[in-house]
mmCIF file of C-alpha atoms in Angstrom:
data_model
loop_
_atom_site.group_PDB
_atom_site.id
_atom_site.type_symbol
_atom_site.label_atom_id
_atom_site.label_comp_id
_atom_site.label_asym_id
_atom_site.label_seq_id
_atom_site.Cartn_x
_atom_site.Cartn_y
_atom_site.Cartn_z
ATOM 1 C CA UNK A 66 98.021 89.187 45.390
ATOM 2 C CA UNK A 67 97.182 85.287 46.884
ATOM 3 C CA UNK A 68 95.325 84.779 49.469
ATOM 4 C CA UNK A 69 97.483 83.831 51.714
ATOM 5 C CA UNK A 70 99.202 87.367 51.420
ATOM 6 C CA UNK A 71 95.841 89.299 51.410
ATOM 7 C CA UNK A 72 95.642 87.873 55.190
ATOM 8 C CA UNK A 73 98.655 88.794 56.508
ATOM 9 C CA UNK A 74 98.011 92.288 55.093
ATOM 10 C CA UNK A 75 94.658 92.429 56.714
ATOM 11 C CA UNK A 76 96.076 91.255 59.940
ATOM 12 C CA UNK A 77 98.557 94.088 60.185
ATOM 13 C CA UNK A 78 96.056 96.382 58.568
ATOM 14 C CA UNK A 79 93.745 95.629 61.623
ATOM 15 C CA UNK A 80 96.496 96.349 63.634
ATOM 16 C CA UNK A 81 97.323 99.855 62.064
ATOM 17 C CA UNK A 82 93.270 100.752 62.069
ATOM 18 C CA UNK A 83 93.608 100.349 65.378
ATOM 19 C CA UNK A 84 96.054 102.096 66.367
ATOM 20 C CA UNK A 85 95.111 105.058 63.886
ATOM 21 C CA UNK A 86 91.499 104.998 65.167
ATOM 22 C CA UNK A 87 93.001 105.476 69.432
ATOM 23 C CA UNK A 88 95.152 108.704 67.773
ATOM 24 C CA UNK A 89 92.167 110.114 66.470
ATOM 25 C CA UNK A 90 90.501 109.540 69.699
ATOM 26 C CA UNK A 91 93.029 110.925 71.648
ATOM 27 C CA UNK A 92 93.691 113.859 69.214
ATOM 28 C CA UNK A 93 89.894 114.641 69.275
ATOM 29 C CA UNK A 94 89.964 115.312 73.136
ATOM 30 C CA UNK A 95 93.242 117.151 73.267
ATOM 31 C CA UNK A 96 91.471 119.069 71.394
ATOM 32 C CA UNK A 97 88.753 119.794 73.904
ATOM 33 C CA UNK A 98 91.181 120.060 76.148
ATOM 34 C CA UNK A 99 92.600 122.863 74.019
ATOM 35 C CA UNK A 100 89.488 124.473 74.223
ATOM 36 C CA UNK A 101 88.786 124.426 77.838
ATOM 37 C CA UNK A 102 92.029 125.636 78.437
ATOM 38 C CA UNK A 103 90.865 128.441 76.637
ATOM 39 C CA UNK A 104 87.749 128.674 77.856
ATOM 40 C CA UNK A 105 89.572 128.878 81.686
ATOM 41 C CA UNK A 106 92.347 131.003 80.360
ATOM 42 C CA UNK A 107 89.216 133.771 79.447
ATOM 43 C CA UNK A 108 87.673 132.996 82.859
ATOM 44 C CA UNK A 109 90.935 133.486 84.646
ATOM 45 C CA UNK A 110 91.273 136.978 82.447
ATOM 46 C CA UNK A 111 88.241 138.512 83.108
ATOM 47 C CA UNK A 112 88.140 137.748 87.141
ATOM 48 C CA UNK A 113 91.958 139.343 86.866
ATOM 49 C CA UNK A 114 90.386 142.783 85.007
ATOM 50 C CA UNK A 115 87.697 143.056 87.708
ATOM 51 C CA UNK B 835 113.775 106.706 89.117
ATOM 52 C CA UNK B 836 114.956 109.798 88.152
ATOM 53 C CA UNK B 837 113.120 112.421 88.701
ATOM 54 C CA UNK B 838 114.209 113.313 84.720
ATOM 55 C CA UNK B 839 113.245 109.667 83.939
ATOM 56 C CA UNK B 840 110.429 110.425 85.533
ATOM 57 C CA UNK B 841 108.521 113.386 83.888
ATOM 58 C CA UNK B 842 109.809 112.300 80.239
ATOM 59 C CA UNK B 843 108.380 108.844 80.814
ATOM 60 C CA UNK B 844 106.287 109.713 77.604
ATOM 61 C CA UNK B 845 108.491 110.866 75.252
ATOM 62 C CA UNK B 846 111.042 108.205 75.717
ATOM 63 C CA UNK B 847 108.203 105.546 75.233
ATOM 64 C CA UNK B 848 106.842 107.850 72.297
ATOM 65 C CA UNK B 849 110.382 107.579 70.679
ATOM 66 C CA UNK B 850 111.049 103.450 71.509
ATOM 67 C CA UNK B 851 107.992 102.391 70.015
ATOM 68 C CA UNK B 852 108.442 104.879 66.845
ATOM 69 C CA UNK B 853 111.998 103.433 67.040
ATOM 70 C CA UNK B 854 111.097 99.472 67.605
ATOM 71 C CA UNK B 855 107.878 99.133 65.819
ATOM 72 C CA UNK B 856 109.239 100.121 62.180
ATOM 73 C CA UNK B 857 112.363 97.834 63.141
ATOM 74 C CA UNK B 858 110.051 94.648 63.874
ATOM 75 C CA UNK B 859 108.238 95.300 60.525
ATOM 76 C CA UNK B 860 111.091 95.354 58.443
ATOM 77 C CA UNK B 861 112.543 92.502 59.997
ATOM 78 C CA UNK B 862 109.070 90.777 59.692
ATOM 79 C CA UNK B 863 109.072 90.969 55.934
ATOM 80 C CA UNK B 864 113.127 91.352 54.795
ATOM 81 C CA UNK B 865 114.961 89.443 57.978
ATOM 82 C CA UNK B 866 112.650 86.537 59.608
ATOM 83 C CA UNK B 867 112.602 83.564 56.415
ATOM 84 C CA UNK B 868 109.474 81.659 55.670
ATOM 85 C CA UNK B 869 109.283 78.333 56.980
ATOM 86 C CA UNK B 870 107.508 75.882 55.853
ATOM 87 C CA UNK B 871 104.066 77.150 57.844
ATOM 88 C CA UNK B 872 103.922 79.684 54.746
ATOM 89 C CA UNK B 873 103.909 83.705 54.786
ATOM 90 C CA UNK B 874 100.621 83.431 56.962
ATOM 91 C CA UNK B 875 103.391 82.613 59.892
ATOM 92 C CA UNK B 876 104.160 86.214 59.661
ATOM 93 C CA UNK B 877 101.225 87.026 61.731
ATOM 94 C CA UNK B 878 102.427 85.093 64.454
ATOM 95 C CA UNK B 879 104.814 87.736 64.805
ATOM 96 C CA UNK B 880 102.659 90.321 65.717
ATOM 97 C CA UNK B 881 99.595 88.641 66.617
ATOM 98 C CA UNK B 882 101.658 86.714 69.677
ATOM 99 C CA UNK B 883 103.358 89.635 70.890
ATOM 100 C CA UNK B 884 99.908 91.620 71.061
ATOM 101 C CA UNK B 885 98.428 88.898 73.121
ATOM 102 C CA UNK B 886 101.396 88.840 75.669
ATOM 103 C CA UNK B 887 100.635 92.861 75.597
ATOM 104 C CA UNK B 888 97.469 92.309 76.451
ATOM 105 C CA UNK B 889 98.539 90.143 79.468
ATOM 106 C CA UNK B 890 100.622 92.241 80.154
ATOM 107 C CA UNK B 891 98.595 95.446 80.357
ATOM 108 C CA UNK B 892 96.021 93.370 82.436
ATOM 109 C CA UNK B 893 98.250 92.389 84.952
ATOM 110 C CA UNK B 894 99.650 95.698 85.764
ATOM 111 C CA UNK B 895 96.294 96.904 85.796
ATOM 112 C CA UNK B 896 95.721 94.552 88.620
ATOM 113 C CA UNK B 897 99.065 95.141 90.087
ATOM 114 C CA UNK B 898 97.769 98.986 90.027
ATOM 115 C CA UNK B 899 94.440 98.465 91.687
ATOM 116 C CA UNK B 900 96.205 96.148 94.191
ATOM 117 C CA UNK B 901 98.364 98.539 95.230
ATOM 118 C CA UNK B 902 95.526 101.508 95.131
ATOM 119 C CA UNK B 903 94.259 98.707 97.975
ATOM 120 C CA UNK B 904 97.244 98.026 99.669
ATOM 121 C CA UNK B 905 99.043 101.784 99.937
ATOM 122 C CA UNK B 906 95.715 103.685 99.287
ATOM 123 C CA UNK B 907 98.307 105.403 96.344
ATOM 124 C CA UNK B 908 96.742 108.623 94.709
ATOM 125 C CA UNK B 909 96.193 107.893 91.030
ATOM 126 C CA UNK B 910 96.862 104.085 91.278
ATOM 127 C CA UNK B 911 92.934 103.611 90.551
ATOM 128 C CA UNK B 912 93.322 105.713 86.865
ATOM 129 C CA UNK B 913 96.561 103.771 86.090
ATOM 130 C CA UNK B 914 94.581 100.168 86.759
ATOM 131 C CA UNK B 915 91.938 101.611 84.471
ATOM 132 C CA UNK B 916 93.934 103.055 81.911
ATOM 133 C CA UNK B 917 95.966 100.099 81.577
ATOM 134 C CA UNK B 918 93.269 97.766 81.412
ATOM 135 C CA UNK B 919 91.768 99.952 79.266
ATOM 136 C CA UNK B 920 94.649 100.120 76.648
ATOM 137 C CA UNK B 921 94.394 95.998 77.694
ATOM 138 C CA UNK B 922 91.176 95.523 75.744
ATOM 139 C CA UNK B 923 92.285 97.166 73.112
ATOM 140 C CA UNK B 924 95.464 95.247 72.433
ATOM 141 C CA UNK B 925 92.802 91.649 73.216
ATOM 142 C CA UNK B 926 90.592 92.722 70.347
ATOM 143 C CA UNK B 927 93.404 93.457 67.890
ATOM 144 C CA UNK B 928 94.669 89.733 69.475
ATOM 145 C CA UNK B 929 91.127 88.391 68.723
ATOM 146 C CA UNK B 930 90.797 89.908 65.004
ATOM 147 C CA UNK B 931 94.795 88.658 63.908
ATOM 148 C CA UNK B 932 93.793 85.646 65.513
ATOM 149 C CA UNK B 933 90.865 85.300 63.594
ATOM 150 C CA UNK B 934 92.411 86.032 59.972
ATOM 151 C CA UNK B 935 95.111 83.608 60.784
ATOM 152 C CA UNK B 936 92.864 81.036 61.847
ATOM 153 C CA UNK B 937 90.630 81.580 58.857
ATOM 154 C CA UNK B 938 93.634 80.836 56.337
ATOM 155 C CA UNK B 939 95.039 78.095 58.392
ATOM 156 C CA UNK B 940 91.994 76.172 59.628
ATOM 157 C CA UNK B 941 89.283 77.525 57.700
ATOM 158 C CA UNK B 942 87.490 79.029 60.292
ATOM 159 C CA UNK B 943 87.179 82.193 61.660
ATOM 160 C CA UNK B 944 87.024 80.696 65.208
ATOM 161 C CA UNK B 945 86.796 77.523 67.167
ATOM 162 C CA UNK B 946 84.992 76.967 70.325
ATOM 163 C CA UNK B 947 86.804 73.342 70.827
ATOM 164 C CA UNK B 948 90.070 75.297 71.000
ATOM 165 C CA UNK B 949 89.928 76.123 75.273
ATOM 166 C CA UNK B 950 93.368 78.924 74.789
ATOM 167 C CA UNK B 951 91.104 80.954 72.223
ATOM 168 C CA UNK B 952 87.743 80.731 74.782
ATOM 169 C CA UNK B 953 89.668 81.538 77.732
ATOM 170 C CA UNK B 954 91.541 84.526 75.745
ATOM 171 C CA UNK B 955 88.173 85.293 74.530
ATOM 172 C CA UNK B 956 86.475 85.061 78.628
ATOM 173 C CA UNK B 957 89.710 87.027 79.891
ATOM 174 C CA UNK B 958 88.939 89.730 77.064
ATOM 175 C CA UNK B 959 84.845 90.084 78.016
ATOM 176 C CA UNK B 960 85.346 90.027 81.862
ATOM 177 C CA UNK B 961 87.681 92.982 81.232
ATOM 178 C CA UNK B 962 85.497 94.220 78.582
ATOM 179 C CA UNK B 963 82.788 94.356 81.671
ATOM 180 C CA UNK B 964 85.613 96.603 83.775
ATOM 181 C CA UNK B 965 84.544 99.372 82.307
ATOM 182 C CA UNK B 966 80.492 98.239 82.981
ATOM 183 C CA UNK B 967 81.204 98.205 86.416
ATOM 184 C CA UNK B 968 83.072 101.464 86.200
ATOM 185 C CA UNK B 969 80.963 103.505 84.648
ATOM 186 C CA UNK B 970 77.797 102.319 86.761
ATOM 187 C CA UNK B 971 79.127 103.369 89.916
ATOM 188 C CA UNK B 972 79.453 106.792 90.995
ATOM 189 C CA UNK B 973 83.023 108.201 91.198
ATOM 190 C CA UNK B 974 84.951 108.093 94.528
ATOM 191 C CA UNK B 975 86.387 105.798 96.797
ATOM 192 C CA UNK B 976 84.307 102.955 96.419
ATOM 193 C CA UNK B 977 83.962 103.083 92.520
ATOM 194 C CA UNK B 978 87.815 102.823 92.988
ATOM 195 C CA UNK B 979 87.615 99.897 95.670
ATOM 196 C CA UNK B 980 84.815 97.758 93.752
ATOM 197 C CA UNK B 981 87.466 98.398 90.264
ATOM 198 C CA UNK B 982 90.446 97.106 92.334
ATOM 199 C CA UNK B 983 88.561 94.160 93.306
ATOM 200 C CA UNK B 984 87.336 93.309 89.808
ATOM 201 C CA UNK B 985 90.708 93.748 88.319
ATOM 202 C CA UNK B 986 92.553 91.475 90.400
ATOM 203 C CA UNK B 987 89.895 88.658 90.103
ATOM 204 C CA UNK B 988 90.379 88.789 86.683
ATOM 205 C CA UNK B 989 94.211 88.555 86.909
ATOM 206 C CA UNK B 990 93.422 84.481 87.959
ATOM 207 C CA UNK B 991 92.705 84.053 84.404
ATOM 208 C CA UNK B 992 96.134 84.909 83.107
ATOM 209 C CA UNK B 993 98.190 82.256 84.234
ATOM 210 C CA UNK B 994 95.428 79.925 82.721
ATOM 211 C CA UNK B 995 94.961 81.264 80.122
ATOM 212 C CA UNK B 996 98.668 80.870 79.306
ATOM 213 C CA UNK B 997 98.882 77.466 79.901
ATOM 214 C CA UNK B 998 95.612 76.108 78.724
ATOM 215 C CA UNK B 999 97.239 75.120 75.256
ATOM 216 C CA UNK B 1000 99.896 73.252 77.456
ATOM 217 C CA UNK B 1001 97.114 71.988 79.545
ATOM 218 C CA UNK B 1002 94.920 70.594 76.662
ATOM 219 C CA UNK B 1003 94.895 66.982 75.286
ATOM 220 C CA UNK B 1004 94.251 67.830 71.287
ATOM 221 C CA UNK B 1005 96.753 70.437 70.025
ATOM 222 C CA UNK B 1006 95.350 72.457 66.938
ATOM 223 C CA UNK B 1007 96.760 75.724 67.931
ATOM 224 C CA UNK B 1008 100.187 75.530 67.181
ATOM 225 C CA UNK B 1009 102.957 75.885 70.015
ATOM 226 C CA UNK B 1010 106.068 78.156 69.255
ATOM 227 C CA UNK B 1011 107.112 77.885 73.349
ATOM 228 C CA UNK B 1012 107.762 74.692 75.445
ATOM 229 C CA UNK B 1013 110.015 73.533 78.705
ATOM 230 C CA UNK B 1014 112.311 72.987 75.669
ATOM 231 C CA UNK B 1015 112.663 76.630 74.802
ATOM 232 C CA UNK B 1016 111.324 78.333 71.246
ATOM 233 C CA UNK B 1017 110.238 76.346 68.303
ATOM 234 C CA UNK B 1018 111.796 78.210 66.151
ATOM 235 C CA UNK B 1019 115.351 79.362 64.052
ATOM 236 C CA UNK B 1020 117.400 82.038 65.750
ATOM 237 C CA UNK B 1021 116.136 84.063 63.385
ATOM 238 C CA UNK B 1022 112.769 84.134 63.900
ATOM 239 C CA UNK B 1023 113.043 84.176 67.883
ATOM 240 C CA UNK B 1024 115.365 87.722 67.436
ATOM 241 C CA UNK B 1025 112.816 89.330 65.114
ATOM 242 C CA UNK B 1026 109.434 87.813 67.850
ATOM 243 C CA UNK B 1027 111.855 88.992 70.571
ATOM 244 C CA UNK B 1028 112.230 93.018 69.046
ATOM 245 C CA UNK B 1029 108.495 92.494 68.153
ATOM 246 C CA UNK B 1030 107.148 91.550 71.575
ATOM 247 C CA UNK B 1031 109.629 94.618 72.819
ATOM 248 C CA UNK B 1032 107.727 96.841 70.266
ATOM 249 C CA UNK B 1033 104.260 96.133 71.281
ATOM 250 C CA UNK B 1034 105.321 96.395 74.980
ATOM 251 C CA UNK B 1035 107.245 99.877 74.151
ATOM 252 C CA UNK B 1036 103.865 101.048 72.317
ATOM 253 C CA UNK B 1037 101.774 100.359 75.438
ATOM 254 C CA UNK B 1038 103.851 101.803 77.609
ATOM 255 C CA UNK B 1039 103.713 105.007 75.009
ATOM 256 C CA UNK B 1040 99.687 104.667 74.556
ATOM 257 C CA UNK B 1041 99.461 104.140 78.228
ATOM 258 C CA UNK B 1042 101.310 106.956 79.459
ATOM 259 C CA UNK B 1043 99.432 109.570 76.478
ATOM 260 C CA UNK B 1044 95.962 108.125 77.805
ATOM 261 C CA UNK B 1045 97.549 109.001 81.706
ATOM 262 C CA UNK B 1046 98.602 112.325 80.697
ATOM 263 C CA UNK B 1047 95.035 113.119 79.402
ATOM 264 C CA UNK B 1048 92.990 112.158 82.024
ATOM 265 C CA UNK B 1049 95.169 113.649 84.493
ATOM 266 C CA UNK B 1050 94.952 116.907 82.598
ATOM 267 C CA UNK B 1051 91.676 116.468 82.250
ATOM 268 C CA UNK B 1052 90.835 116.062 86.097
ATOM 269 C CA UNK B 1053 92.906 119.371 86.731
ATOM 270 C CA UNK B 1054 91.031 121.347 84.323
ATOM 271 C CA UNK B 1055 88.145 120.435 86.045
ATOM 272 C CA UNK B 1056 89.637 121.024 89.299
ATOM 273 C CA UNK B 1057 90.838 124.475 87.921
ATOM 274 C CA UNK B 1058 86.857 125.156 86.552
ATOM 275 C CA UNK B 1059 85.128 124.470 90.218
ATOM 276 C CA UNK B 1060 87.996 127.112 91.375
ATOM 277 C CA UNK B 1061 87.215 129.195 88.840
ATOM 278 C CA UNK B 1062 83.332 129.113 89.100
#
């Protein structure tokens, strides 16, 4: 590989890290907002059985 | 809009920029020839389009917050910040392909004497501040107020931004748009056109996913002070 090409792959590499790096954010708090659904779904069950 | 339009505004932004991004790649590397600039020119491809994202995403951030001023619009404050949020994003990838190209092509990583790469970089920290300001301020009307203000004073730097290349004396970064039209084959202006249409499809995409998560977020909190 030159090193002219090892540049443009690092530019689109940057590109991809970033872009895989905001997924993970944004899969990380779906996830928590998974769990609070839960969490509220329990709430909402247990008021509802008195 | 409608109203279908409206609520699958994220899937049909999901499925353009899964669509358009893998198109402008491939036409990157098999369609777009190399001119005589080398294969490092095929980082203008990307690395311009992000930047005009980033503009982009700034401005309607400001168009957000002005109209959470003007109309008083519910949610207009969490669209400016998301989209100015997704803004910074897309100016640091701008910075860092910026950067690599620069490094091959110049030798440096960055140059101060070069007034379109400060003012990208000053349009990229006073936005990078936003979020300073933001978080510093307790939420409510006024943190919304004070973040409408702030993003439409930094919506001035835009337009100069944009033309401080065509406002310098000494050219060193290189110019692929002028009152002439592009500076470049057909070919290459089709595959920066689908490009620039790919980065503004996966904005809109990231932009409405980040909207759809804070606003389920603030109803689940809603739904928890019910609930309590």
């Amino acid at each position: 590989m030159t090193t002219e090409e090892k540049y443009v792959a690092a530019a689109y590499l940057v590109v991809f890290a970033f872009v895989l790096v905001y997924f993970l954010i944004m899969a990380l708090k779906l996830a928590r907002l998974e769990r609070e659904v839960g969490e509220l779904a329990e709430l909402a069950r247990k008021r509802a059985d008195g | 809009m409608s109203t279908w339009l409206r609520n699958n505004q994220l899937a049909l932004s999901a499925i353009l920029a899964a669509v358009l991004v893998p198109v402008a790649i491939a036409l990157v590397f098999f369609y777009a020839p190399v001119d005589e600039d080398g294969l490092n020119q095929k980082i203008f491809y990307f690395h311009v389009p992000i930047a005009l994202t980033a503009y982009a995403c700034f401005g309607w951030g400001a168009w957000k917050g002005l109209v959470h001023l003007w109309k008083g619009k519910p949610g207009a404050d969490l669209e400016s910040y998301v989209a100015i949020h997704i803004g910074v994003i897309f100016g640091a990838m701008t910075l860092l392909t910026g950067s690599l190209w620069a490094k091959f092509r110049w030798g440096h990583w960055w140059l101060w004497s070069e007034r379109q790469l400060v003012l990208f970089l000053v349009l990229f920290l006073f936005y990078s501040a936003y979020f300073m300001l933001r978080y510093s301020v307790e939420p409510g009307p006024q943190r919304a107020n004070l973040c409408a203000v702030y993003s439409l004073f930094g919506v001035v730097l835009i337009p100069i931004s944009f033309l401080a290349i065509r406002l310098a004396n000494q050219y060193i970064h290189p110019v692929a748009f002028n009152r002439h039209g592009p500076q470049m084959a057909g070919s290459q202006f089709f595959t920066f056109c689908v490009c620039l249409a790919a980065m503004l499809s996966l904005f809109a995409a990231l932009y409405q996913f980040e909207l759809a998560g804070k606003r389920l977020d603030a109803r689940l909190r809603e739904l928890r002070e019910l609930l309590a």
